[in-house]
PDB file of C-alpha atoms in Angstrom:
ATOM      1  CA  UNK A   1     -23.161   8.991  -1.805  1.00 38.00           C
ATOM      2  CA  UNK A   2     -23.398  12.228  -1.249  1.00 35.00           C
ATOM      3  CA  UNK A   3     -23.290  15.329   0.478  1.00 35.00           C
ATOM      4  CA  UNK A   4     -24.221  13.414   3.390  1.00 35.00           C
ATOM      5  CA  UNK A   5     -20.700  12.000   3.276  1.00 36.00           C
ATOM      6  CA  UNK A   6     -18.791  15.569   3.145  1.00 41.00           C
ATOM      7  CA  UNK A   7     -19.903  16.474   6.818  1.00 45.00           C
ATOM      8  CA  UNK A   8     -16.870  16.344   8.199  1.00 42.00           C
ATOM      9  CA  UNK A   9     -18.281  15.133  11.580  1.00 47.00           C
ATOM     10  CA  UNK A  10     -19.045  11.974   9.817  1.00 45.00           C
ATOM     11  CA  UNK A  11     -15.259  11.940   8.104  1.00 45.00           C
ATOM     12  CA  UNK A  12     -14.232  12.618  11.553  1.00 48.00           C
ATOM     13  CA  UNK A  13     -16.322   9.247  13.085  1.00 45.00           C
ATOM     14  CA  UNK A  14     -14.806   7.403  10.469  1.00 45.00           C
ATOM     15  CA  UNK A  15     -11.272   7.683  10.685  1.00 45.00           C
ATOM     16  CA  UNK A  16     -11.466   7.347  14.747  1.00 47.00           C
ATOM     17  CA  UNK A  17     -13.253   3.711  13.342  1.00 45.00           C
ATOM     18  CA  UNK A  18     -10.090   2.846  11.188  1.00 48.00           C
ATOM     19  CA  UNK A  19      -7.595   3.907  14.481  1.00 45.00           C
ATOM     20  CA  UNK A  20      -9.516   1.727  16.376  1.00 46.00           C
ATOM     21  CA  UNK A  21      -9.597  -1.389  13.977  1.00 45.00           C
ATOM     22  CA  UNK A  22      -5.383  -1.374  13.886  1.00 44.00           C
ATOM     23  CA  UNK A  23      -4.218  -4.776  14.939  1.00 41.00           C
ATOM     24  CA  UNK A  24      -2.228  -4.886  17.706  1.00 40.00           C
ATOM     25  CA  UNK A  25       0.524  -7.701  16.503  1.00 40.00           C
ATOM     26  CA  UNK A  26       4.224  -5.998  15.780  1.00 40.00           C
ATOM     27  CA  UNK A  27       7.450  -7.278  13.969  1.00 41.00           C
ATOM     28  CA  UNK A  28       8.416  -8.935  17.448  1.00 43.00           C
ATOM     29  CA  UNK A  29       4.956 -10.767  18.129  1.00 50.00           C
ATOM     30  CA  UNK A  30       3.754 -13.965  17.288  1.00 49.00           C
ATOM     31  CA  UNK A  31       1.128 -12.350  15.227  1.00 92.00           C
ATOM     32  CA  UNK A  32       4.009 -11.581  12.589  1.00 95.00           C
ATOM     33  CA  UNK A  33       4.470 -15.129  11.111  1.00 96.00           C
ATOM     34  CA  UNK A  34       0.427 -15.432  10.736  1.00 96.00           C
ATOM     35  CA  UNK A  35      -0.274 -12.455   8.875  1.00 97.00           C
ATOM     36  CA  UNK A  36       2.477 -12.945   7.004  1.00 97.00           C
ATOM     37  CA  UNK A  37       1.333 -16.730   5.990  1.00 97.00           C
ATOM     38  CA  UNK A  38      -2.369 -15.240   5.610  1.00 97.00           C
ATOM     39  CA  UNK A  39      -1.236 -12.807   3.051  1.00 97.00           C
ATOM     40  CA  UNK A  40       0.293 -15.467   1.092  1.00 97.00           C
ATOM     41  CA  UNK A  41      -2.473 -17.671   0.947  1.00 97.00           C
ATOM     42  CA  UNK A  42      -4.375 -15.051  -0.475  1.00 96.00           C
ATOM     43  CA  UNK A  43      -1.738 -15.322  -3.218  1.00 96.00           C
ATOM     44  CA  UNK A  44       0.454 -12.115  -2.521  1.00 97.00           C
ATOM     45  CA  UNK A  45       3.795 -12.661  -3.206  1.00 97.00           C
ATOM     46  CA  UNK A  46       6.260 -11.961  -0.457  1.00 98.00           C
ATOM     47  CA  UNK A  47      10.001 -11.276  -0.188  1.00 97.00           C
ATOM     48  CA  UNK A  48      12.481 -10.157   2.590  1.00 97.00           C
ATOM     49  CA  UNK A  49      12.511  -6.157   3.273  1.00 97.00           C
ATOM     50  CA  UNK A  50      14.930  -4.147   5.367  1.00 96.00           C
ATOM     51  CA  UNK A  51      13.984  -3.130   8.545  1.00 96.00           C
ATOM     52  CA  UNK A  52      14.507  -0.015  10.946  1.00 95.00           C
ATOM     53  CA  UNK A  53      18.092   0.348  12.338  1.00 92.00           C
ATOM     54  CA  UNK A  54      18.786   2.345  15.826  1.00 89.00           C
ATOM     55  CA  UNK A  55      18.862   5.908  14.919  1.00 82.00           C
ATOM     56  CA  UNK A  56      16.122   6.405  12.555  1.00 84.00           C
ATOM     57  CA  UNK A  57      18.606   4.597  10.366  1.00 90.00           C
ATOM     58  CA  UNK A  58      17.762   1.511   7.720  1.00 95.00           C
ATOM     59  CA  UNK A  59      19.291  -1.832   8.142  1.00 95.00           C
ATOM     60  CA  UNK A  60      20.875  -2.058   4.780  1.00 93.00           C
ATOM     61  CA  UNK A  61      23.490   0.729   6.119  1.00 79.00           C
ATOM     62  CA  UNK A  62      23.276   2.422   2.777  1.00 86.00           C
ATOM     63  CA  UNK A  63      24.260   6.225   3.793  1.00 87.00           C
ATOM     64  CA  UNK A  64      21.249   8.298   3.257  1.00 86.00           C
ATOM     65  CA  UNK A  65      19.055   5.337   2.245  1.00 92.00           C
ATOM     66  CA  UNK A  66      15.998   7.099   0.515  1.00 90.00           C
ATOM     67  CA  UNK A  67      13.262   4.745   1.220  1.00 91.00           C
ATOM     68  CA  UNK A  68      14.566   3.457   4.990  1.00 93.00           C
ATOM     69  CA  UNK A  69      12.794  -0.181   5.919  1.00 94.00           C
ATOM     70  CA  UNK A  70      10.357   0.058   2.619  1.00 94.00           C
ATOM     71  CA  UNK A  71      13.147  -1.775   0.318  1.00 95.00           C
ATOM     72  CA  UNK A  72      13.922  -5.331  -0.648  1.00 95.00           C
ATOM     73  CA  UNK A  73      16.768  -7.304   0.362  1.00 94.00           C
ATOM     74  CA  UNK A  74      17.729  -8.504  -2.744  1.00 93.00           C
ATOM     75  CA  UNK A  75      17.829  -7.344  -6.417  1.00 92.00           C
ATOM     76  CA  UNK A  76      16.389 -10.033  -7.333  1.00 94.00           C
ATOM     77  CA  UNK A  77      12.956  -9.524  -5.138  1.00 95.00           C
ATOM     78  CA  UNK A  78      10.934  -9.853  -8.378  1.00 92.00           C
ATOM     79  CA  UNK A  79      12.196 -13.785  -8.995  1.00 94.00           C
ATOM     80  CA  UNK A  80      12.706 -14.378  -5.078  1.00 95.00           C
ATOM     81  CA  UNK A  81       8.872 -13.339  -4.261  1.00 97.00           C
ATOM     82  CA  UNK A  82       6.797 -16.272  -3.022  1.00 97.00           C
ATOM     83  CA  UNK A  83       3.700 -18.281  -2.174  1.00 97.00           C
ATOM     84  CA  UNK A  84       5.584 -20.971  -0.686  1.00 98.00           C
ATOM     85  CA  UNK A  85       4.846 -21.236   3.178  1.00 97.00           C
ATOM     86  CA  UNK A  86       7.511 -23.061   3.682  1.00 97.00           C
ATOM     87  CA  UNK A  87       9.641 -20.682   2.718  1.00 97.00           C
ATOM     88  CA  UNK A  88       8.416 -17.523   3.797  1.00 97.00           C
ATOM     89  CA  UNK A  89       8.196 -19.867   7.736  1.00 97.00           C
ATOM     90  CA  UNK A  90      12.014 -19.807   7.448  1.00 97.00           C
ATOM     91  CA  UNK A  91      12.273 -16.024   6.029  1.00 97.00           C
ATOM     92  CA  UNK A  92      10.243 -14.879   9.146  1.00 96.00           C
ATOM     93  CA  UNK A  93      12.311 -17.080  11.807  1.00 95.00           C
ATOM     94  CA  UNK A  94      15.337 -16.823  10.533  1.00 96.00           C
ATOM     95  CA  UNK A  95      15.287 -12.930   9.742  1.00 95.00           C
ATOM     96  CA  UNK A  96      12.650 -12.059  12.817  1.00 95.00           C
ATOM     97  CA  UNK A  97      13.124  -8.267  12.448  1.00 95.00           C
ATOM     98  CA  UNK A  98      12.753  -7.904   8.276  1.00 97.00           C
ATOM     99  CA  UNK A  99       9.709  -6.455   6.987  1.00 98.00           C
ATOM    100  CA  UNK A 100       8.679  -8.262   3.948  1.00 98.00           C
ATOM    101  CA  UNK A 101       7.377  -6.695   0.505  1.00 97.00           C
ATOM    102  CA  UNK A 102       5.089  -8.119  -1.816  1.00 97.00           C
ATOM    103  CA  UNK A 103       5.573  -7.790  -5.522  1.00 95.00           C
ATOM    104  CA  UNK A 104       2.815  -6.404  -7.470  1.00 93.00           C
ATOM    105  CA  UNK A 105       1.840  -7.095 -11.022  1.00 90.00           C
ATOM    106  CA  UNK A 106       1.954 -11.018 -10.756  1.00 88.00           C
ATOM    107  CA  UNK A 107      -1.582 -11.272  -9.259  1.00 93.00           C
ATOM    108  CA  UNK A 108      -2.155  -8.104  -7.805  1.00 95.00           C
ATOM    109  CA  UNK A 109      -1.828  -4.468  -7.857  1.00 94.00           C
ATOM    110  CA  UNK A 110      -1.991  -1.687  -5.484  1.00 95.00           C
ATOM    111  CA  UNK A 111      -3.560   1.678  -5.752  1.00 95.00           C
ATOM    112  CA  UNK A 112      -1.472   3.935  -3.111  1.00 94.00           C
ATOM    113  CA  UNK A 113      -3.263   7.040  -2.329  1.00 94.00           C
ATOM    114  CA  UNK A 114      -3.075   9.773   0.604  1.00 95.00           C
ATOM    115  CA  UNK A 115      -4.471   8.948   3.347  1.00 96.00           C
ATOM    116  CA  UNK A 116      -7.071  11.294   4.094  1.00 96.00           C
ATOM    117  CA  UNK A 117      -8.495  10.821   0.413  1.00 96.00           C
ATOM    118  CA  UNK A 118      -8.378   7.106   1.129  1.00 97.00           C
ATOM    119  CA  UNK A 119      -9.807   7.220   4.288  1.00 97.00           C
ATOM    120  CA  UNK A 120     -12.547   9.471   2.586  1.00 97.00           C
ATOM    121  CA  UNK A 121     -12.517   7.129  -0.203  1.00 97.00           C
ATOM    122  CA  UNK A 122     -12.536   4.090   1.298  1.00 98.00           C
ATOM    123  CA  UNK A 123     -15.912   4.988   3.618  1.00 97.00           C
ATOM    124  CA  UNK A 124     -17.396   6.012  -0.067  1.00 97.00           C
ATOM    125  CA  UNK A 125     -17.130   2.783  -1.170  1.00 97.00           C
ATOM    126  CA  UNK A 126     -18.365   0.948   1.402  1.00 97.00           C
ATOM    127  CA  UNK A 127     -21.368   2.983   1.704  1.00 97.00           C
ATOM    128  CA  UNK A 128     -22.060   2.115  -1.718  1.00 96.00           C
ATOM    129  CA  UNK A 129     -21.731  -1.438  -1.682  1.00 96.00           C
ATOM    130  CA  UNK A 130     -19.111  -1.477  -4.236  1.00 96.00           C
ATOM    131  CA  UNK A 131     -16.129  -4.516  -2.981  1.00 95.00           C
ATOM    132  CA  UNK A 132     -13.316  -3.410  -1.601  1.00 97.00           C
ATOM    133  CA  UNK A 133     -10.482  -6.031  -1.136  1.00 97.00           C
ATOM    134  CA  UNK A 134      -7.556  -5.692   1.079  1.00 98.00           C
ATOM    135  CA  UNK A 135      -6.287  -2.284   2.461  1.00 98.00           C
ATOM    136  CA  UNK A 136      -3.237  -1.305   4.175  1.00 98.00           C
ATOM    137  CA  UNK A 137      -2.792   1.381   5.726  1.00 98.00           C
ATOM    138  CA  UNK A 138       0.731   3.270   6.785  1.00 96.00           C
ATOM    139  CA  UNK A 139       2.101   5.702   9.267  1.00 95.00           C
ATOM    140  CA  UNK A 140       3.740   7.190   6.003  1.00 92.00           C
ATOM    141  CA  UNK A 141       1.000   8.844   5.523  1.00 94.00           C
ATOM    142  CA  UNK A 142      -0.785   6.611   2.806  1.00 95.00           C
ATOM    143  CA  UNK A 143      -3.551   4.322   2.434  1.00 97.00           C
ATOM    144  CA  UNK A 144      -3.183   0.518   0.008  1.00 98.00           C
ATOM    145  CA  UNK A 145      -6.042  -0.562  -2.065  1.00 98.00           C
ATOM    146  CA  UNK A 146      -5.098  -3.911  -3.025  1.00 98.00           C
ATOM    147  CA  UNK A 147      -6.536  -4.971  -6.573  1.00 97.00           C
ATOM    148  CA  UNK A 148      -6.481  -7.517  -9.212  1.00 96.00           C
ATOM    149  CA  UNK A 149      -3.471  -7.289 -11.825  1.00 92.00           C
ATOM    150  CA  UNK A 150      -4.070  -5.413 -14.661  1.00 79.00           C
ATOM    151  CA  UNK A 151      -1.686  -8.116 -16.443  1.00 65.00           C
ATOM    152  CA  UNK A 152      -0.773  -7.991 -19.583  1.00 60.00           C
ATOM    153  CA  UNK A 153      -2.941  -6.450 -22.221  1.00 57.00           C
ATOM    154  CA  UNK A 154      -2.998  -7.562 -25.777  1.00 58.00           C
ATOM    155  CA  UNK A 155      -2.173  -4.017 -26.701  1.00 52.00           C
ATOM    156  CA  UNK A 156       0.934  -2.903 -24.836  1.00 53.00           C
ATOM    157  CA  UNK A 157       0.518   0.775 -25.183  1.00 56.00           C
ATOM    158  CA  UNK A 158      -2.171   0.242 -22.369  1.00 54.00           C
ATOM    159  CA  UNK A 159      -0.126  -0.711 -20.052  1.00 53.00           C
ATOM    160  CA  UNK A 160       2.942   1.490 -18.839  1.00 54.00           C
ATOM    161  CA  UNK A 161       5.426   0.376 -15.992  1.00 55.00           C
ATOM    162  CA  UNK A 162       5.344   1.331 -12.497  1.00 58.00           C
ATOM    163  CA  UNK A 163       8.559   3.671 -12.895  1.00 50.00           C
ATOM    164  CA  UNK A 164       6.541   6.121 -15.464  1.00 46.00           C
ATOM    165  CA  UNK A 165       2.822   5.865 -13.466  1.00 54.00           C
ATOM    166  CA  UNK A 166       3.756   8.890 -10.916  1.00 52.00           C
ATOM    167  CA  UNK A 167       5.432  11.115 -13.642  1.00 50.00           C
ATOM    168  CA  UNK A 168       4.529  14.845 -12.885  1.00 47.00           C
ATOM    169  CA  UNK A 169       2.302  15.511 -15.968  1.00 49.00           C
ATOM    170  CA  UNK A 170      -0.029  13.120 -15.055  1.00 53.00           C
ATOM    171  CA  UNK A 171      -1.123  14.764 -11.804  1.00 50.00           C
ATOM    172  CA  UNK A 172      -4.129  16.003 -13.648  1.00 55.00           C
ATOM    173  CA  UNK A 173      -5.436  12.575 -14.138  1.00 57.00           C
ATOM    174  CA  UNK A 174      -4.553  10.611 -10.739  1.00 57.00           C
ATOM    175  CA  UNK A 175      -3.298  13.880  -8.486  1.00 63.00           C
ATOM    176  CA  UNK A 176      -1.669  11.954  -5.842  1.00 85.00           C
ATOM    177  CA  UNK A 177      -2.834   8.663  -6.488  1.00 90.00           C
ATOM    178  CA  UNK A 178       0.165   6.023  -7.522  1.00 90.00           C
ATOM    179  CA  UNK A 179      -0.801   2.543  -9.396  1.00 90.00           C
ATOM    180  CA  UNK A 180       2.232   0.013  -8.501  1.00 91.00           C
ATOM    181  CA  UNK A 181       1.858  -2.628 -10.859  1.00 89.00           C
ATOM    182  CA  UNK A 182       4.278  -4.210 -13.053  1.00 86.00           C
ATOM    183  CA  UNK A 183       7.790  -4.037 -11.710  1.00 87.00           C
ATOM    184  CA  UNK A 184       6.873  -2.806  -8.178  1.00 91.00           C
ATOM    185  CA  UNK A 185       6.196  -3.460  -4.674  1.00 94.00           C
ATOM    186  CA  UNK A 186       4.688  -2.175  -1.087  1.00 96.00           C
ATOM    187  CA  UNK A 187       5.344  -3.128   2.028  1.00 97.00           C
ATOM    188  CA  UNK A 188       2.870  -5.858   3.346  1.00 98.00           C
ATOM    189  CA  UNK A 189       1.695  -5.688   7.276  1.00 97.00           C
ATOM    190  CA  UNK A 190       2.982  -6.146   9.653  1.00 97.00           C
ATOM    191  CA  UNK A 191       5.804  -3.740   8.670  1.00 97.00           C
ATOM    192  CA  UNK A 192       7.943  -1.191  10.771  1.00 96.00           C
ATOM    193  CA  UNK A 193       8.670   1.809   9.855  1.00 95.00           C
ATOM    194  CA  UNK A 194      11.394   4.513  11.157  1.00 92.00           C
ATOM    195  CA  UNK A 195      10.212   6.192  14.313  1.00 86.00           C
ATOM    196  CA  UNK A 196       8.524   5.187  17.172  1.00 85.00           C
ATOM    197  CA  UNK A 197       5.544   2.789  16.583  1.00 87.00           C
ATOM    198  CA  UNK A 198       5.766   3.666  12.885  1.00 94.00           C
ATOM    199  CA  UNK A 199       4.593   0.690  10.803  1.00 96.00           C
ATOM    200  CA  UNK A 200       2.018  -0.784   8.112  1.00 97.00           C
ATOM    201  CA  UNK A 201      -1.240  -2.755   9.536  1.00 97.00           C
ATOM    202  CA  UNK A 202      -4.213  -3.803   7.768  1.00 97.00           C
ATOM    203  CA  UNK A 203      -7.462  -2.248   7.851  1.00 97.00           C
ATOM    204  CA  UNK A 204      -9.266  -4.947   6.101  1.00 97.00           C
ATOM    205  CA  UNK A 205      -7.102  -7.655   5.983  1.00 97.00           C
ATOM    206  CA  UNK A 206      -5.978 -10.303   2.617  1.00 97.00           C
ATOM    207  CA  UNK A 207      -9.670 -12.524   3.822  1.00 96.00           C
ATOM    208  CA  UNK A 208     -11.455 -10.072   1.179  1.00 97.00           C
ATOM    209  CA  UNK A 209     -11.405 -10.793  -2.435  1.00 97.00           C
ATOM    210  CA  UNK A 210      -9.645  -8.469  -4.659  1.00 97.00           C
ATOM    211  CA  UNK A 211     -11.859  -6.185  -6.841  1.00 97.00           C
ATOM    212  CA  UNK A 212     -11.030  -5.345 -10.097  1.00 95.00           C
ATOM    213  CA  UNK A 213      -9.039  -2.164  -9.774  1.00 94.00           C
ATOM    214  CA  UNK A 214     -11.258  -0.274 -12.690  1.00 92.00           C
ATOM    215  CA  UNK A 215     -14.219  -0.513  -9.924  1.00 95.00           C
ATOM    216  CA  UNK A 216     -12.012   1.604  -7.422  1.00 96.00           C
ATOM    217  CA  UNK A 217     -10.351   4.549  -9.559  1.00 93.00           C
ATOM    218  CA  UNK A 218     -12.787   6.723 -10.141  1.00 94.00           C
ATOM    219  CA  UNK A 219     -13.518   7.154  -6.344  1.00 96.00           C
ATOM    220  CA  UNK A 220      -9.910   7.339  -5.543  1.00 95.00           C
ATOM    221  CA  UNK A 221      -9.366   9.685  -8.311  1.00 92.00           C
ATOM    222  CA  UNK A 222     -12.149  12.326  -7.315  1.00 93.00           C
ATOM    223  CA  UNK A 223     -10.750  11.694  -3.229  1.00 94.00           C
ATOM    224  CA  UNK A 224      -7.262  12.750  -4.268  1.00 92.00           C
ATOM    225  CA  UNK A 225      -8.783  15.471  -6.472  1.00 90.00           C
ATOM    226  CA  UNK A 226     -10.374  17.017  -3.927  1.00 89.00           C
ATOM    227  CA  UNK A 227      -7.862  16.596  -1.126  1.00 87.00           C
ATOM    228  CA  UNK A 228      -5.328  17.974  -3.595  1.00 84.00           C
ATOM    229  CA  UNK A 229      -7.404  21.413  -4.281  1.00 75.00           C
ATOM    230  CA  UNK A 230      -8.133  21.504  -0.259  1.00 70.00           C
ATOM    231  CA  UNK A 231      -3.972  21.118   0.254  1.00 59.00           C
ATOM    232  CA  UNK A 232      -2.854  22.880  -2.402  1.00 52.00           C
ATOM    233  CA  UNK A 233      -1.973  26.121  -0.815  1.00 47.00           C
ATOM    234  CA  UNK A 234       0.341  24.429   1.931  1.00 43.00           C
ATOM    235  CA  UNK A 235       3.894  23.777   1.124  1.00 39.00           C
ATOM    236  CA  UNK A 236       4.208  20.336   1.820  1.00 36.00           C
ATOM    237  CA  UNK A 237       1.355  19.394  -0.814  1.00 35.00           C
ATOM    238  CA  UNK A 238       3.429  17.883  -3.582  1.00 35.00           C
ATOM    239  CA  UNK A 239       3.743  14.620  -5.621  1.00 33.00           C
ATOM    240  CA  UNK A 240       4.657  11.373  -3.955  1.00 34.00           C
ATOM    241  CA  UNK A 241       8.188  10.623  -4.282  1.00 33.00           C
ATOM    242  CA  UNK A 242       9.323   8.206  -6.610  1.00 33.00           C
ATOM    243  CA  UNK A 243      11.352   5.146  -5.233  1.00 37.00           C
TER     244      UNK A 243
END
């Protein structure tokens, strides 16, 4: 690709594209249960999630919840996660306002960037034929690459835990760019978020195979890179926070 793709008249056609590909199903619609049961099929995992309260408030009442409506339910998320339609049919009626979460590092991982370097990113990889599986993307300001697992490697110092992937020092390597794998989880669409029309939708939906996550980073990497130096003189330009 190119410098073809850094006119940002081009950048600028593109993410009008994604805003116009947003489905149009919320929490409340029938559209909920369906993408829900479509993202299982695909084999994603799924468990219960909070959901906004009035207020800009989360529904787990926990004063000065950090991560409002982007939480599990349960502790135990990582054993309650599921396939089984079934069971995620009586989740979704019986708790019709939860968002649910999937839980990566069983078959799947997710590469969480910003969403300008994704959206950059994203139209990179397309344009050079290289697969692209699911993508989410969220009013939080970030766009999901969903991947194959990394699973477990023969030699465990090659893998590290979700909890130590967005330390600080290792900015240099991923700036911005979070790998939730082992011991994490995202929200899966359709998901609200606090504030109006806030939420998670796809913008290529659980249908597409998942790529091997190797055959994404080193576009996502050089994205964030370069949306880092661009930001890097505003105050707001700073790590992602840590759940």
């Amino acid at each position: 690709m190119s410098a073809e793709f850094g006119d940002r008249g081009l950048q600028g056609k593109f993410s009008r594209w994604l805003r116009g590909r947003r489905p149009q199903q919320t929490v409340g619609d029938g559209g909920r249960e369906a993408l829900l049961l479509a993202a299982a099929s695909a084999g994603l995992p799924l468990a219960p999630a909070a959901h906004p309260a009035p207020g800009y408030r989360c529904s787990c009442d926990r004063v000065g919840c950090p991560t409002p409506a982007q939480h599990p339910v349960s502790f135990a998320w990582q054993t309650q996660s599921t396939t089984d339609r079934g069971q995620i049919e009586r989740w979704a009626r019986h708790q019709p306002q939860a968002n649910f979460i999937t839980s990566t590092g069983m078959v799947h991982d997710v590469l969480d960037v910003p969403l300008e370097a994704g959206r950059e990113a994203l139209a990179r990889l397309l344009d050079a034929d290289i697969e692209v599986g699911p993508v989410a993307e969220s009013d939080a300001g970030r766009l999901l690459f969903f991947t194959l697992t990394r699973g477990t490697p023969e030699d465990e110092d090659e893998w590290w835990p979700c909890e130590l992937d967005c330390h600080p020092e290792t900015m240099d390597e991923h700036p911005g760019l979070r790998w939730h794998c082992r011991g994490s989880y995202v929200l899966v669409p359709p998901a609200r978020l606090t504030g109006d029309d806030h939420g998670v939708r796809w913008v290529r939906g659980p249908e597409h195979p998942l790529p091997d996550p190797l055959s994404l980073l080193e576009v996502l990497t050089d994205s964030c890179a370069r949306h880092a130096g661009q930001d890097s003189d505003h105050p707001h330009a700073a790590w992602p926070s840590r759940r």
